């Protein structure tokens, strides 16, 4: 009992040491006057995420390392006004504000919607773009014509966006949350979802050129993109406000947006906001309820994620265990061909990353006409991967049984099949149970990888909630404790089994 | 009942048997003696197909096993023949090889129920009477790990007898036993032999070989050096090598 407490306490202590050693350094750095730093160094460091970032920021397919997009041109115009050069800083979108706070870059400008909860942690400049949310459907589908038609449908959206919040507020919508912009449109063409609901620039860029898809309904829920800076950088924000105003008046902003087909009547609203948007909160475009980072509020969502994690882990372990057994038997007792197939399977699955296997299953297979649901792909992906490891565990277990056992069974007239089933496997299984339990714990944690295929399990729930509330610390510890609470009993069970088998062996 | 004809057997290009012949008549008790590595185990294992051989044939109760290089060799046919032979010939190993995950009773009933299709209740009552025969009726529900070596070997004998064999092969059944347990196992084998079971035993227990066998075979380097009645072999060996081997035991 005492030593369990000790373990938990040391886990906590090391977590706290980790975080405290991390933060002070960066806050002292962030305290410098950023505007002065930019001017004296002659560089503006810009944070963004170019992964699937069209038409905002993305890699030019014709000249891959080169970045293009309307925000690239906007940042270049701003830097020109400041008399400095742009230095780009690629950062995952989910954690972009967090990295800004840490001091990794000076500004975050990447389709970041101005929302009250974000304003709690960073300072936004006056808006530089008016966005709205747009519905996209398959061209052949005419069931959906307006926002209300999305009820009862499967709708894809991006996480941490206003669109997602609107869908959730509507209720009765099965929301599929993606972190990349390409994937929801892919799944829409594959019939995995009924509609996509995202910011208009994204909708027009991805859906317009695709004859299979079309935009329906009026854009809804107008809101603003702003440039985020650290809270203390008011001087920088004032300077940026002036520059945005100038770009607006000179028509340069309109020129940039028009080139990308993004200028529309709504953009005229930008002229209304001379200063910070906060001053206009009496008519806010989209005010989400203030997010309080209270634990009890997030717990249900996290527990739901934990349930998905448990479901996926169990089902994929069942697949891994049975497929692994078949592979081990093929490898040990099959003819040359079966042996080769099994060996190749094991080597390939152990020698390639699970992440790639998941991508191929979910996004690759549709190319040859097999379209799996996210849940099925997750279970197949994890199960087939772990089957390779289970097969090797069984093989070791079977080979550890003395030859005399087989000979005794054969000499009693048993067939090879019966010998395997009644004599060898039951004994091999006992040898295999401890390493199998260990693998189950590993699989359990690896299940967080399936979040790449639009499945919201525990880790994904955490990253969604944490980036919405900016509370990576408290939620992180709660999530880690949830994982620990699920895997620790398994470890205990594994150790108990191991001891039990050991004492049994001593009797032999 | 068991005829070994012109047996050739090699391991990794090393010849062991070079045309070995041996006839075991029904009801006879043949002991195989000879130094370690002379081929006693291999000979027994060839009879029930735990080892293959290159040439010659072995016939058990009319069922013929051919060497893999023989014209008559046929894999499917051999598998069928092996099944028939193994049901009729029981084997007891030096290391007992009981199934550790099953109780004593289950060890004995496993094969009759699954191979012969005997009903569970019949197999169990048969197992109990076999356990009585080997003086272990109290151990039916123990696991092999809880028994002494001598007890385990007696269970192994009962297990083989549960298949109602017509012949028994014993491969050094007492060689891994502590001395005080050897007698209890030999006593069980003696009982069995006295009931007329056709038996081949590889053993280093010369006193036992002399008392129970009808024939003794002295093997050396895969070759039958001498074959005959026990009193001839033990009291009047013709071959110098036999004499040299036996002198080590009479010291
Ligand atoms: N699996 C095997 N592979 C190679 N050589 C073997 C194998 N089994 C037995 N032998 C060899 O065959 C000979 C006879 O062995 P064995 O039949 O075990 O003799 P015994 O039972 O009389 O001690 C020995 O020289 C041994 O080294
Ligand atoms: Mg031997």
PDB file of C-alpha atoms in Angstrom, chain A residues 403-415 418 422-424 426-427 430 504 506-508, chain B residues 45 48 50 86-87 89 91 93 97-102 106 110-111 114-115 145-146 159-160 163:
ATOM      1  CA  UNK A 403       9.477 -32.122 -27.362  1.00  0.00           C
ATOM      2  CA  UNK A 404       8.597 -34.999 -25.042  1.00  0.00           C
ATOM      3  CA  UNK A 405       5.078 -33.600 -24.697  1.00  0.00           C
ATOM      4  CA  UNK A 406       4.418 -33.933 -28.408  1.00  0.00           C
ATOM      5  CA  UNK A 407       6.016 -37.365 -28.522  1.00  0.00           C
ATOM      6  CA  UNK A 408       3.967 -38.628 -25.585  1.00  0.00           C
ATOM      7  CA  UNK A 409       0.769 -37.368 -27.212  1.00  0.00           C
ATOM      8  CA  UNK A 410       1.629 -38.888 -30.598  1.00  0.00           C
ATOM      9  CA  UNK A 411       2.575 -42.201 -28.996  1.00  0.00           C
ATOM     10  CA  UNK A 412      -0.907 -42.249 -27.446  1.00  0.00           C
ATOM     11  CA  UNK A 413      -2.393 -42.165 -30.935  1.00  0.00           C
ATOM     12  CA  UNK A 414      -3.327 -38.476 -30.976  1.00  0.00           C
ATOM     13  CA  UNK A 415      -3.203 -36.671 -34.299  1.00  0.00           C
ATOM     14  CA  UNK A 418      -5.301 -32.856 -31.455  1.00  0.00           C
ATOM     15  CA  UNK A 422      -5.125 -30.296 -26.268  1.00  0.00           C
ATOM     16  CA  UNK A 423      -1.514 -30.598 -25.154  1.00  0.00           C
ATOM     17  CA  UNK A 424       0.718 -27.907 -26.629  1.00  0.00           C
ATOM     18  CA  UNK A 426      -2.874 -24.908 -23.337  1.00  0.00           C
ATOM     19  CA  UNK A 427       0.665 -25.069 -21.960  1.00  0.00           C
ATOM     20  CA  UNK A 430       0.392 -20.019 -19.856  1.00  0.00           C
ATOM     21  CA  UNK A 504       2.997 -23.397 -10.274  1.00  0.00           C
ATOM     22  CA  UNK A 506       8.042 -24.775  -8.916  1.00  0.00           C
ATOM     23  CA  UNK A 507       5.627 -27.609  -8.235  1.00  0.00           C
ATOM     24  CA  UNK A 508       6.562 -29.347 -11.464  1.00  0.00           C
TER      25      UNK A 508
ATOM     26  CA  UNK B  45      11.214 -44.874 -31.595  1.00  0.00           C
ATOM     27  CA  UNK B  48       6.100 -46.352 -33.377  1.00  0.00           C
ATOM     28  CA  UNK B  50       8.702 -41.128 -33.664  1.00  0.00           C
ATOM     29  CA  UNK B  86       0.325 -46.121 -32.227  1.00  0.00           C
ATOM     30  CA  UNK B  87      -3.113 -47.190 -31.071  1.00  0.00           C
ATOM     31  CA  UNK B  89       1.584 -49.999 -29.181  1.00  0.00           C
ATOM     32  CA  UNK B  91       5.246 -46.261 -25.060  1.00  0.00           C
ATOM     33  CA  UNK B  93       9.593 -42.652 -21.753  1.00  0.00           C
ATOM     34  CA  UNK B  97       6.319 -36.858 -20.215  1.00  0.00           C
ATOM     35  CA  UNK B  98       3.070 -36.547 -18.295  1.00  0.00           C
ATOM     36  CA  UNK B  99       0.900 -33.583 -19.300  1.00  0.00           C
ATOM     37  CA  UNK B 100       1.561 -31.080 -16.500  1.00  0.00           C
ATOM     38  CA  UNK B 101      -1.604 -29.053 -17.055  1.00  0.00           C
ATOM     39  CA  UNK B 102      -3.933 -32.029 -16.448  1.00  0.00           C
ATOM     40  CA  UNK B 106      -7.291 -36.509 -16.980  1.00  0.00           C
ATOM     41  CA  UNK B 110      -7.450 -37.802 -22.481  1.00  0.00           C
ATOM     42  CA  UNK B 111      -6.498 -40.144 -25.283  1.00  0.00           C
ATOM     43  CA  UNK B 114     -10.477 -38.108 -27.840  1.00  0.00           C
ATOM     44  CA  UNK B 115      -8.910 -40.812 -29.992  1.00  0.00           C
ATOM     45  CA  UNK B 145       3.944 -31.774 -10.387  1.00  0.00           C
ATOM     46  CA  UNK B 146       2.785 -33.025  -7.000  1.00  0.00           C
ATOM     47  CA  UNK B 159      -1.826 -43.793 -19.290  1.00  0.00           C
ATOM     48  CA  UNK B 160      -0.309 -46.009 -21.986  1.00  0.00           C
ATOM     49  CA  UNK B 163      -5.363 -47.311 -24.846  1.00  0.00           C
TER      50      UNK B 163
END
